[in-house]
mmCIF file of C-alpha atoms in Angstrom:
data_model
loop_
_atom_site.group_PDB
_atom_site.id
_atom_site.type_symbol
_atom_site.label_atom_id
_atom_site.label_comp_id
_atom_site.label_asym_id
_atom_site.label_seq_id
_atom_site.Cartn_x
_atom_site.Cartn_y
_atom_site.Cartn_z
ATOM 1 C CA MET A 14 -0.075 0.264 0.205
ATOM 2 C CA ASP A 15 1.339 3.208 -0.728
ATOM 3 C CA LEU A 16 2.070 6.547 0.936
ATOM 4 C CA TYR A 17 -1.654 7.850 0.156
ATOM 5 C CA THR A 18 -3.975 4.586 1.618
ATOM 6 C CA TRP A 19 -1.926 5.020 4.793
ATOM 7 C CA ILE A 20 -2.377 9.030 5.352
ATOM 8 C CA SER A 21 -6.100 9.647 3.946
ATOM 9 C CA PRO A 22 -8.101 7.449 6.888
ATOM 10 C CA VAL A 23 -6.917 10.784 9.089
ATOM 11 C CA VAL A 24 -9.887 12.742 7.372
ATOM 12 C CA PRO A 25 -12.466 10.967 8.825
ATOM 13 C CA ILE A 26 -11.297 10.095 12.203
ATOM 14 C CA ALA A 27 -10.392 13.693 12.275
ATOM 15 C CA TYR A 28 -13.830 14.518 12.191
ATOM 16 C CA LEU A 29 -15.274 11.940 13.982
ATOM 17 C CA SER A 30 -12.552 13.841 16.998
ATOM 18 C CA THR A 31 -14.442 16.716 16.145
ATOM 19 C CA ALA A 32 -17.718 15.814 16.447
ATOM 20 C CA SER A 33 -16.960 13.905 19.374
ATOM 21 C CA LEU A 34 -15.170 16.672 21.171
ATOM 22 C CA ALA A 35 -18.736 18.961 19.969
ATOM 23 C CA PHE A 36 -20.413 16.282 21.902
ATOM 24 C CA TYR A 37 -18.652 16.253 24.621
ATOM 25 C CA VAL A 38 -19.376 20.565 24.838
ATOM 26 C CA LEU A 39 -22.958 19.806 24.237
ATOM 27 C CA LEU A 40 -23.394 17.381 27.121
ATOM 28 C CA ASN A 41 -22.773 19.694 29.182
ATOM 29 C CA LEU A 42 -25.120 22.952 28.605
ATOM 30 C CA PRO A 43 -28.280 23.356 29.107
ATOM 31 C CA GLN A 44 -30.941 21.870 27.119
ATOM 32 C CA HIS A 45 -31.977 25.135 25.361
ATOM 33 C CA LEU A 46 -28.312 25.706 24.208
ATOM 34 C CA ARG A 47 -27.989 22.631 22.926
ATOM 35 C CA SER A 48 -30.959 23.000 20.306
ATOM 36 C CA THR A 49 -28.946 26.588 19.099
ATOM 37 C CA CYS A 50 -25.208 24.486 19.033
ATOM 38 C CA PHE A 51 -26.675 21.586 17.604
ATOM 39 C CA PRO A 52 -23.923 22.428 13.712
ATOM 40 C CA ILE A 53 -21.101 22.237 15.749
ATOM 41 C CA PHE A 54 -21.935 18.180 16.068
ATOM 42 C CA VAL A 55 -23.692 17.500 13.284
ATOM 43 C CA MET A 56 -21.762 19.263 10.623
ATOM 44 C CA PRO A 57 -18.060 17.308 11.433
ATOM 45 C CA ALA A 58 -20.401 13.948 11.917
ATOM 46 C CA TRP A 59 -21.512 14.189 8.941
ATOM 47 C CA ARG A 60 -17.943 15.142 7.184
ATOM 48 C CA ALA A 61 -17.012 12.176 9.211
ATOM 49 C CA PHE A 62 -19.507 9.752 7.197
ATOM 50 C CA ALA A 63 -19.345 11.782 3.781
ATOM 51 C CA THR A 64 -15.330 11.115 3.799
ATOM 52 C CA PHE A 65 -15.911 7.613 4.473
ATOM 53 C CA LYS A 66 -13.921 6.653 1.072
ATOM 54 C CA TYR A 67 -10.928 7.936 2.612
ATOM 55 C CA PHE A 68 -10.652 4.275 3.880
ATOM 56 C CA THR A 69 -9.573 2.307 0.919
ATOM 57 C CA TRP A 70 -8.633 -0.683 2.854
ATOM 58 C CA PRO A 71 -9.700 -3.050 3.611
ATOM 59 C CA ALA A 72 -12.496 -3.107 1.306
ATOM 60 C CA SER A 73 -15.518 -3.469 3.283
ATOM 61 C CA LEU A 74 -14.331 -0.681 5.971
ATOM 62 C CA ASP A 75 -15.540 2.346 3.905
ATOM 63 C CA GLY A 76 -18.809 0.778 4.272
ATOM 64 C CA ILE A 77 -18.435 -0.324 7.343
ATOM 65 C CA TRP A 78 -16.844 2.733 8.624
ATOM 66 C CA GLY A 79 -20.350 5.228 7.642
ATOM 67 C CA LEU A 80 -23.001 2.824 8.401
ATOM 68 C CA ALA A 81 -21.211 3.118 11.997
ATOM 69 C CA VAL A 82 -20.813 7.070 12.028
ATOM 70 C CA LEU A 83 -24.228 7.386 11.259
ATOM 71 C CA ILE A 84 -25.915 5.110 13.889
ATOM 72 C CA TRP A 85 -23.541 6.752 16.581
ATOM 73 C CA MET A 86 -25.456 9.929 15.228
ATOM 74 C CA ALA A 87 -28.192 8.487 16.147
ATOM 75 C CA ASN A 88 -27.396 7.476 18.974
ATOM 76 C CA ILE A 89 -25.577 11.058 20.429
ATOM 77 C CA ILE A 90 -29.183 12.776 19.262
ATOM 78 C CA SER A 91 -31.389 10.337 20.927
ATOM 79 C CA LEU A 92 -28.970 11.129 24.065
ATOM 80 C CA LEU A 93 -29.291 15.231 23.860
ATOM 81 C CA TYR A 94 -32.415 15.366 22.047
ATOM 82 C CA ILE A 95 -34.966 12.605 22.574
ATOM 83 C CA ASP A 96 -33.706 11.193 26.184
ATOM 84 C CA LYS A 97 -32.641 14.641 26.884
ATOM 85 C CA ILE A 98 -29.884 13.781 29.078
ATOM 86 C CA THR A 99 -29.275 16.233 31.896
ATOM 87 C CA VAL A 100 -26.211 18.331 32.735
ATOM 88 C CA GLN A 101 -25.188 16.632 36.097
ATOM 89 C CA SER A 102 -26.324 13.373 37.261
ATOM 90 C CA ASN A 103 -26.044 10.731 40.538
ATOM 91 C CA THR A 104 -23.583 9.034 37.874
ATOM 92 C CA ARG A 105 -21.714 12.040 36.370
ATOM 93 C CA LYS A 106 -20.318 15.302 37.140
ATOM 94 C CA GLN A 107 -20.507 17.961 35.086
ATOM 95 C CA TRP A 108 -17.712 18.257 32.476
ATOM 96 C CA ASP A 109 -16.422 14.440 33.510
ATOM 97 C CA ILE A 110 -14.651 14.173 30.612
ATOM 98 C CA LYS A 111 -14.313 10.568 31.539
ATOM 99 C CA ALA A 112 -18.255 9.772 31.860
ATOM 100 C CA ALA A 113 -18.598 11.857 28.477
ATOM 101 C CA TYR A 114 -16.345 9.128 26.978
ATOM 102 C CA LYS A 115 -18.387 6.422 28.507
ATOM 103 C CA LEU A 116 -21.709 7.954 26.686
ATOM 104 C CA LEU A 117 -19.916 8.852 23.491
ATOM 105 C CA PHE A 118 -19.731 5.144 22.208
ATOM 106 C CA ASP A 119 -22.067 3.223 24.284
ATOM 107 C CA VAL A 120 -24.160 2.576 21.413
ATOM 108 C CA ARG A 121 -25.633 -0.694 22.680
ATOM 109 C CA HIS A 122 -26.759 1.403 26.278
ATOM 110 C CA LEU A 123 -24.700 -1.147 28.551
ATOM 111 C CA ASP A 124 -25.781 0.713 31.653
ATOM 112 C CA LYS A 125 -24.039 -1.011 34.006
ATOM 113 C CA PHE A 126 -20.818 -0.194 32.719
ATOM 114 C CA ARG A 127 -21.243 3.194 33.194
ATOM 115 C CA PRO A 128 -18.976 4.918 35.895
ATOM 116 C CA THR A 129 -19.853 5.520 39.341
ATOM 117 C CA PHE A 130 -18.572 7.938 41.824
ATOM 118 C CA SER A 131 -19.687 6.434 44.984
ATOM 119 C CA THR A 132 -17.621 3.401 44.884
ATOM 120 C CA PRO A 133 -13.496 3.956 43.743
ATOM 121 C CA GLU A 134 -12.524 2.586 40.688
ATOM 122 C CA LYS A 135 -11.105 -0.754 40.836
ATOM 123 C CA PRO A 136 -7.323 -1.549 39.337
ATOM 124 C CA ILE A 137 -7.534 -3.725 36.185
ATOM 125 C CA CYS A 138 -4.779 -6.634 36.754
ATOM 126 C CA GLY A 139 -2.684 -7.078 34.110
ATOM 127 C CA ARG A 140 -3.255 -10.955 33.410
ATOM 128 C CA PRO A 141 -6.672 -10.488 31.941
ATOM 129 C CA LEU A 142 -5.893 -7.943 29.843
ATOM 130 C CA ILE A 143 -2.739 -10.257 28.072
ATOM 131 C CA VAL A 144 -5.183 -12.652 27.708
ATOM 132 C CA PHE A 145 -8.010 -10.763 26.150
ATOM 133 C CA ALA A 146 -5.754 -9.103 23.570
ATOM 134 C CA ALA A 147 -4.343 -12.637 22.902
ATOM 135 C CA THR A 148 -8.075 -14.111 22.438
ATOM 136 C CA GLN A 149 -8.789 -11.066 19.853
ATOM 137 C CA LEU A 150 -6.284 -11.230 18.588
ATOM 138 C CA PHE A 151 -6.261 -14.982 17.486
ATOM 139 C CA ARG A 152 -9.825 -14.550 16.802
ATOM 140 C CA LEU A 153 -9.076 -12.004 14.132
ATOM 141 C CA PHE A 154 -6.488 -14.184 12.968
ATOM 142 C CA VAL A 155 -9.205 -17.207 12.226
ATOM 143 C CA TYR A 156 -11.372 -14.538 10.884
ATOM 144 C CA TRP A 157 -8.667 -13.196 8.346
ATOM 145 C CA GLN A 158 -7.284 -17.225 7.563
ATOM 146 C CA ALA A 159 -10.916 -18.149 6.686
ATOM 147 C CA THR A 160 -12.061 -14.763 4.911
ATOM 148 C CA VAL A 161 -9.105 -15.367 2.315
ATOM 149 C CA HIS A 162 -8.373 -18.310 2.257
ATOM 150 C CA LEU A 163 -11.797 -20.572 2.278
ATOM 151 C CA PHE A 164 -14.749 -17.932 1.964
ATOM 152 C CA THR A 165 -13.575 -15.332 -0.681
ATOM 153 C CA PRO A 166 -12.621 -17.742 -3.029
ATOM 154 C CA ILE A 167 -14.807 -21.051 -2.403
ATOM 155 C CA ILE A 168 -17.224 -20.588 -5.335
ATOM 156 C CA PRO A 169 -14.427 -20.319 -7.858
ATOM 157 C CA LEU A 170 -12.530 -23.573 -6.152
ATOM 158 C CA LEU A 171 -15.791 -25.261 -6.074
ATOM 159 C CA PHE A 172 -17.435 -24.544 -9.321
ATOM 160 C CA GLY A 173 -13.992 -23.287 -11.364
ATOM 161 C CA PRO A 174 -14.550 -19.988 -13.656
ATOM 162 C CA VAL A 175 -17.545 -18.152 -13.091
ATOM 163 C CA GLU A 176 -19.082 -15.732 -15.842
ATOM 164 C CA PRO A 177 -20.935 -12.153 -15.042
ATOM 165 C CA TRP A 178 -24.383 -13.920 -16.476
ATOM 166 C CA GLU A 179 -24.041 -16.252 -13.518
ATOM 167 C CA PHE A 180 -24.991 -13.320 -11.346
ATOM 168 C CA ASP A 181 -26.884 -10.782 -13.347
ATOM 169 C CA GLN A 182 -30.220 -10.135 -13.135
ATOM 170 C CA TYR A 183 -32.060 -12.723 -14.465
ATOM 171 C CA ALA A 184 -29.729 -15.374 -12.167
ATOM 172 C CA GLN A 185 -31.648 -13.157 -8.840
ATOM 173 C CA ILE A 186 -35.150 -15.295 -9.842
ATOM 174 C CA TYR A 187 -34.827 -18.711 -8.674
ATOM 175 C CA PHE A 188 -38.056 -19.984 -7.350
ATOM 176 C CA ARG A 189 -40.060 -18.570 -10.243
ATOM 177 C CA ARG A 190 -37.795 -20.611 -12.988
ATOM 178 C CA LEU A 191 -38.064 -23.934 -10.891
ATOM 179 C CA PRO A 192 -39.420 -26.537 -13.324
ATOM 180 C CA LEU A 193 -43.010 -26.448 -11.736
ATOM 181 C CA PHE A 194 -43.640 -23.226 -13.272
ATOM 182 C CA GLU A 195 -42.429 -24.457 -16.816
ATOM 183 C CA ALA A 196 -40.106 -21.073 -16.755
ATOM 184 C CA SER A 197 -38.237 -20.790 -20.543
ATOM 185 C CA GLU A 198 -34.830 -20.939 -18.608
ATOM 186 C CA PRO A 199 -35.609 -23.486 -15.995
ATOM 187 C CA VAL A 200 -33.006 -23.256 -13.193
ATOM 188 C CA THR A 201 -29.859 -25.854 -12.926
ATOM 189 C CA LEU A 202 -27.894 -27.754 -10.486
ATOM 190 C CA ARG A 203 -24.952 -25.471 -10.637
ATOM 191 C CA GLU A 204 -26.919 -22.367 -10.053
ATOM 192 C CA THR A 205 -28.459 -23.882 -7.279
ATOM 193 C CA TYR A 206 -25.205 -25.405 -5.884
ATOM 194 C CA ILE A 207 -23.672 -21.543 -6.838
ATOM 195 C CA ARG A 208 -26.619 -19.629 -4.681
ATOM 196 C CA ILE A 209 -26.255 -22.302 -1.623
ATOM 197 C CA VAL A 210 -22.647 -21.574 -1.127
ATOM 198 C CA PHE A 211 -22.833 -18.805 -1.819
ATOM 199 C CA THR A 212 -25.392 -17.919 0.786
ATOM 200 C CA PHE A 213 -23.403 -18.948 3.425
ATOM 201 C CA ARG A 214 -20.399 -16.794 1.944
ATOM 202 C CA TRP A 215 -23.254 -14.014 2.101
ATOM 203 C CA ILE A 216 -23.599 -14.753 5.725
ATOM 204 C CA TRP A 217 -19.875 -15.140 6.854
ATOM 205 C CA LEU A 218 -18.630 -11.961 5.331
ATOM 206 C CA SER A 219 -21.740 -10.119 6.784
ATOM 207 C CA PHE A 220 -20.867 -11.467 10.181
ATOM 208 C CA VAL A 221 -17.063 -11.163 10.125
ATOM 209 C CA ASP A 222 -17.246 -6.994 8.398
ATOM 210 C CA VAL A 223 -19.162 -6.217 11.604
ATOM 211 C CA ASP A 224 -17.083 -8.520 14.203
ATOM 212 C CA ALA A 225 -13.880 -7.774 13.290
ATOM 213 C CA ALA A 226 -13.906 -4.274 13.735
ATOM 214 C CA HIS A 227 -15.531 -4.360 16.768
ATOM 215 C CA THR A 228 -12.402 -6.854 17.674
ATOM 216 C CA PHE A 229 -10.115 -4.602 16.007
ATOM 217 C CA LEU A 230 -11.660 -1.542 17.915
ATOM 218 C CA SER A 231 -11.501 -3.677 21.244
ATOM 219 C CA ILE A 232 -7.868 -4.487 21.302
ATOM 220 C CA ILE A 233 -7.182 -0.483 21.011
ATOM 221 C CA PHE A 234 -9.619 0.863 23.484
ATOM 222 C CA VAL A 235 -8.695 -2.274 26.210
ATOM 223 C CA GLY A 236 -5.212 -3.636 25.530
ATOM 224 C CA VAL A 237 -3.931 -0.503 23.920
ATOM 225 C CA LEU A 238 -5.488 2.517 25.502
ATOM 226 C CA GLY A 239 -6.191 1.207 28.654
ATOM 227 C CA LEU A 240 -9.730 3.210 28.398
ATOM 228 C CA ASP A 241 -12.524 0.518 29.036
ATOM 229 C CA SER A 242 -12.482 -3.027 30.688
ATOM 230 C CA PRO A 243 -12.741 -6.320 28.520
ATOM 231 C CA GLU A 244 -16.224 -6.515 30.308
ATOM 232 C CA GLU A 245 -16.933 -3.116 28.349
ATOM 233 C CA TRP A 246 -16.792 -5.069 24.785
ATOM 234 C CA PRO A 247 -19.181 -8.058 24.985
ATOM 235 C CA SER A 248 -19.713 -10.070 22.194
ATOM 236 C CA MET A 249 -21.480 -8.114 19.366
ATOM 237 C CA PHE A 250 -23.739 -11.098 17.998
ATOM 238 C CA GLY A 251 -25.683 -14.002 19.938
ATOM 239 C CA SER A 252 -25.736 -17.766 19.341
ATOM 240 C CA PRO A 253 -26.756 -18.575 15.393
ATOM 241 C CA LEU A 254 -28.681 -21.443 17.622
ATOM 242 C CA GLU A 255 -31.109 -18.975 18.855
ATOM 243 C CA ALA A 256 -32.025 -17.973 14.717
ATOM 244 C CA TYR A 257 -34.888 -20.494 14.179
ATOM 245 C CA THR A 258 -37.090 -17.891 13.383
ATOM 246 C CA LEU A 259 -36.518 -14.725 11.026
ATOM 247 C CA ARG A 260 -37.583 -12.571 13.815
ATOM 248 C CA ARG A 261 -34.881 -14.373 15.908
ATOM 249 C CA TYR A 262 -32.521 -13.701 13.355
ATOM 250 C CA TRP A 263 -32.393 -10.057 13.825
ATOM 251 C CA GLY A 264 -33.451 -10.476 18.174
ATOM 252 C CA ARG A 265 -31.106 -12.557 19.228
ATOM 253 C CA PHE A 266 -28.716 -13.490 16.895
ATOM 254 C CA TRP A 267 -27.767 -10.196 14.974
ATOM 255 C CA HIS A 268 -26.110 -6.964 16.480
ATOM 256 C CA ARG A 269 -28.552 -4.963 18.718
ATOM 257 C CA LEU A 270 -26.134 -1.890 17.461
ATOM 258 C CA VAL A 271 -29.164 -0.061 16.347
ATOM 259 C CA HIS A 272 -31.777 -1.450 18.513
ATOM 260 C CA LYS A 273 -31.679 1.796 21.026
ATOM 261 C CA PRO A 274 -31.022 4.785 19.074
ATOM 262 C CA TYR A 275 -33.027 3.633 15.842
ATOM 263 C CA LEU A 276 -36.173 2.783 18.706
ATOM 264 C CA SER A 277 -35.829 6.060 20.124
ATOM 265 C CA ILE A 278 -36.763 7.615 16.988
ATOM 266 C CA ALA A 279 -39.095 5.453 16.191
ATOM 267 C CA LYS A 280 -40.999 6.247 19.312
ATOM 268 C CA LEU A 281 -40.526 9.751 19.208
ATOM 269 C CA LEU A 282 -42.186 10.051 15.110
ATOM 270 C CA ALA A 283 -44.769 7.354 16.664
ATOM 271 C CA SER A 284 -46.135 9.542 19.513
ATOM 272 C CA LYS A 285 -45.524 12.802 17.295
ATOM 273 C CA LEU A 286 -48.167 10.874 14.958
ATOM 274 C CA HIS A 287 -50.350 9.584 17.563
ATOM 275 C CA ILE A 288 -49.950 5.857 16.846
ATOM 276 C CA GLY A 289 -50.261 5.115 20.681
ATOM 277 C CA SER A 290 -54.102 5.451 20.484
ATOM 278 C CA LEU A 291 -54.482 2.500 18.091
ATOM 279 C CA GLY A 292 -53.478 0.021 20.651
ATOM 280 C CA PRO A 293 -50.391 -1.412 22.213
ATOM 281 C CA ARG A 294 -49.746 -4.249 19.372
ATOM 282 C CA SER A 295 -50.134 -1.590 16.772
ATOM 283 C CA GLU A 296 -47.537 0.460 17.888
ATOM 284 C CA LYS A 297 -45.765 -2.283 18.404
ATOM 285 C CA THR A 298 -45.573 -3.543 14.572
ATOM 286 C CA PHE A 299 -44.980 0.502 13.847
ATOM 287 C CA LEU A 300 -41.913 0.695 15.818
ATOM 288 C CA ALA A 301 -40.818 -2.628 14.075
ATOM 289 C CA LEU A 302 -41.262 -1.148 10.929
ATOM 290 C CA LEU A 303 -39.539 2.260 11.445
ATOM 291 C CA VAL A 304 -36.641 0.476 12.924
ATOM 292 C CA PHE A 305 -36.464 -1.357 9.979
ATOM 293 C CA LEU A 306 -37.329 1.535 7.849
ATOM 294 C CA ILE A 307 -34.513 3.852 9.325
ATOM 295 C CA SER A 308 -31.560 0.888 8.905
ATOM 296 C CA GLY A 309 -32.707 0.787 5.277
ATOM 297 C CA VAL A 310 -32.279 4.922 4.525
ATOM 298 C CA ALA A 311 -28.916 4.312 6.999
ATOM 299 C CA HIS A 312 -27.648 1.500 4.283
ATOM 300 C CA ALA A 313 -29.332 3.648 1.023
ATOM 301 C CA MET A 314 -27.237 6.671 2.104
ATOM 302 C CA VAL A 315 -24.093 4.308 2.361
ATOM 303 C CA SER A 316 -25.228 3.515 -1.457
ATOM 304 C CA LEU A 317 -25.509 6.821 -2.746
ATOM 305 C CA GLN A 318 -22.357 8.485 -1.159
ATOM 306 C CA ARG A 319 -20.795 5.700 -2.914
ATOM 307 C CA GLY A 320 -22.525 6.753 -6.220
ATOM 308 C CA LYS A 321 -24.877 3.662 -6.975
ATOM 309 C CA PRO A 322 -28.048 4.493 -6.489
ATOM 310 C CA THR A 323 -29.497 1.247 -7.645
ATOM 311 C CA GLU A 324 -28.234 -0.253 -4.764
ATOM 312 C CA ALA A 325 -29.883 2.416 -2.274
ATOM 313 C CA ILE A 326 -33.132 0.904 -3.762
ATOM 314 C CA ASP A 327 -32.719 -2.804 -2.974
ATOM 315 C CA ASP A 328 -30.809 -1.478 0.645
ATOM 316 C CA MET A 329 -34.310 0.213 1.071
ATOM 317 C CA ALA A 330 -36.315 -2.803 -0.910
ATOM 318 C CA PHE A 331 -34.490 -5.437 1.672
ATOM 319 C CA TYR A 332 -34.700 -3.812 5.088
ATOM 320 C CA CYS A 333 -39.541 -3.689 3.919
ATOM 321 C CA ILE A 334 -39.078 -6.991 2.383
ATOM 322 C CA ASN A 335 -37.311 -8.487 5.859
ATOM 323 C CA PHE A 336 -40.207 -6.173 8.114
ATOM 324 C CA LEU A 337 -43.152 -7.373 6.055
ATOM 325 C CA VAL A 338 -41.760 -11.333 6.129
ATOM 326 C CA ILE A 339 -41.428 -11.611 9.844
ATOM 327 C CA ALA A 340 -44.585 -9.603 9.637
ATOM 328 C CA ILE A 341 -46.608 -12.704 8.077
ATOM 329 C CA GLU A 342 -44.241 -14.760 9.383
ATOM 330 C CA GLY A 343 -45.537 -13.989 13.140
ATOM 331 C CA MET A 344 -49.252 -14.444 11.975
ATOM 332 C CA ALA A 345 -47.982 -18.062 10.898
ATOM 333 C CA LEU A 346 -46.289 -18.833 14.031
ATOM 334 C CA TYR A 347 -49.649 -17.576 15.627
ATOM 335 C CA LEU A 348 -52.157 -19.751 14.016
ATOM 336 C CA LEU A 349 -50.030 -22.941 13.536
ATOM 337 C CA ARG A 350 -49.663 -22.611 17.648
ATOM 338 C CA PRO A 351 -52.283 -25.402 18.459
ATOM 339 C CA ILE A 352 -50.376 -28.018 15.986
ATOM 340 C CA ARG A 353 -46.749 -26.701 17.499
ATOM 341 C CA ARG A 354 -47.319 -27.675 21.054
ATOM 342 C CA LEU A 355 -48.433 -31.084 19.586
ATOM 343 C CA LEU A 356 -44.835 -31.577 17.941
ATOM 344 C CA PRO A 357 -41.615 -32.183 19.746
ATOM 345 C CA ARG A 358 -39.272 -29.240 20.164
ATOM 346 C CA TRP A 359 -36.449 -30.104 18.431
ATOM 347 C CA LEU A 360 -38.885 -30.676 15.330
ATOM 348 C CA CYS A 361 -39.775 -26.715 15.331
ATOM 349 C CA ARG A 362 -36.330 -25.729 15.856
ATOM 350 C CA THR A 363 -34.960 -27.907 12.894
ATOM 351 C CA THR A 364 -37.894 -26.633 10.766
ATOM 352 C CA GLY A 365 -37.515 -23.098 12.033
ATOM 353 C CA TYR A 366 -33.880 -23.172 10.926
ATOM 354 C CA ILE A 367 -34.842 -24.756 7.068
ATOM 355 C CA TRP A 368 -36.899 -21.388 6.707
ATOM 356 C CA VAL A 369 -34.402 -18.820 8.170
ATOM 357 C CA LEU A 370 -31.861 -20.263 5.536
ATOM 358 C CA THR A 371 -34.593 -20.624 2.633
ATOM 359 C CA PHE A 372 -35.374 -17.091 3.214
ATOM 360 C CA TRP A 373 -31.851 -15.836 2.872
ATOM 361 C CA PHE A 374 -31.071 -18.672 -0.252
ATOM 362 C CA TRP A 375 -34.164 -16.389 -1.742
ATOM 363 C CA ALA A 376 -33.055 -12.844 -0.135
ATOM 364 C CA ALA A 377 -29.206 -12.874 0.112
ATOM 365 C CA PRO A 378 -28.394 -13.450 -3.937
ATOM 366 C CA LYS A 379 -31.285 -10.666 -4.403
ATOM 367 C CA TRP A 380 -29.548 -7.922 -2.542
ATOM 368 C CA SER A 381 -25.750 -9.006 -3.183
ATOM 369 C CA TYR A 382 -26.061 -10.569 -6.680
ATOM 370 C CA PRO A 383 -25.872 -6.962 -8.506
ATOM 371 C CA GLU A 384 -22.797 -6.112 -6.733
ATOM 372 C CA VAL A 385 -20.984 -9.201 -7.513
ATOM 373 C CA HIS A 386 -21.998 -9.099 -11.464
ATOM 374 C CA GLY A 387 -21.151 -5.260 -11.175
ATOM 375 C CA GLU A 388 -17.933 -5.710 -10.097
ATOM 376 C CA MET A 389 -16.930 -8.825 -12.230
ATOM 377 C CA LEU A 390 -17.629 -6.760 -15.554
ATOM 378 C CA ARG A 391 -15.869 -3.995 -14.149
ATOM 379 C CA GLU A 392 -12.538 -6.924 -13.627
ATOM 380 C CA ILE A 393 -13.167 -7.674 -17.133
ATOM 381 C CA GLU A 394 -13.312 -4.127 -18.489
ATOM 382 C CA ARG A 395 -9.523 -3.698 -16.374
ATOM 383 C CA LYS A 396 -8.496 -6.887 -18.035
ATOM 384 C CA ASN A 397 -9.424 -5.854 -21.783
ATOM 385 C CA ARG A 398 -7.722 -2.694 -20.880
ATOM 386 C CA ALA A 399 -4.570 -4.101 -20.153
ATOM 387 C CA GLN A 400 -4.681 -6.340 -22.446
ATOM 388 C CA GLY A 401 -5.555 -3.289 -25.492
ATOM 389 C CA LEU A 402 -2.421 -1.196 -23.578
ATOM 390 C CA GLY A 403 0.118 -4.044 -23.925
ATOM 391 C CA ILE A 404 -1.045 -4.814 -27.135
ATOM 392 C CA PHE A 405 -0.559 -0.929 -28.602
ATOM 393 C CA GLY A 406 2.400 -0.766 -26.619
ATOM 394 C CA SER A 407 3.835 -4.235 -28.245
ATOM 395 C CA LEU A 408 3.003 -2.219 -32.054
ATOM 396 C CA LEU A 409 4.618 0.864 -30.814
ATOM 397 C CA SER A 410 7.750 -0.742 -30.066
ATOM 398 C CA GLY A 411 7.612 -2.711 -33.426
ATOM 399 C CA LYS A 412 7.718 -5.850 -32.000
#
């Protein structure tokens, strides 16, 4: 990597640091002044998001940074303007920079780890820190090896050379092309196998992108800077064994970073629209819809910042479809409750796992195939251009 690749990430990091300092100032101002001074936070925070393209390595880091900044902004807005956290409380003195730092990045609201001043701090033992850092480094090593040597090249390794048309818009359609529907171009066995492997690959890469970033930051803030304890960096994800419904996939297995900040914004919007008057069930459904919708908007903003409006539309559709399917799933489980009581638990869970994997088998390619298809076309174009330049250079040299 060249010098520019190493230095350029300083730009968004500097903007984020400025926004963090602005949060510290706003946190210690009265509520009526926070609204007036809001631009001193939102302007550098937005620039921290808008400059995420400066992260050029690894390839997925720019998108992770962009999403993380948007979630972080939602958390700060929730703290300052929705929860209206007070200037001083029983657990936080005014202008206490350490307590402000604990609030700053506590997106999951791990309240039990926030500092109190009634109990003196206990010194951190060196041995647990060494064990924690070594464990986290080993986790990163496993992620790197598995991603680079297995999950990234797994499709060419298993199926040989693949062509762009195997990931085009037509390949996104599967169930409507089954022989049952007498499609003009029915699905093939090779296509099915590729789709199965791609689905597991997509789940793995989506998981690793987030958890590797979380693991790396835990090493920095715990092992290097010593600002946090290992307990303040609990696992981001739950057990995949809990994901035997799509709702549990999102609620029990997938990370909960967005839950508190997005739910706070959703509750504010619901109260403005008086959704609560429709009943608790309607309000709960509306809040879930808004959380998925906000998630879709955040992903779409990243795609738009990358200059990919088509992917932004796909992002919105993906999260809206997830909400719709979860709603249908909930009604189906309610109607099937008498039957489920008669069946053994292991059978219900096994059926649930099959259902969740079937959904991702259908949904993941629809969301990700366009990006794979476009990247393969760009790679072919780069190779053709390089080959053309090579031939042209040979002609000029008289060979």
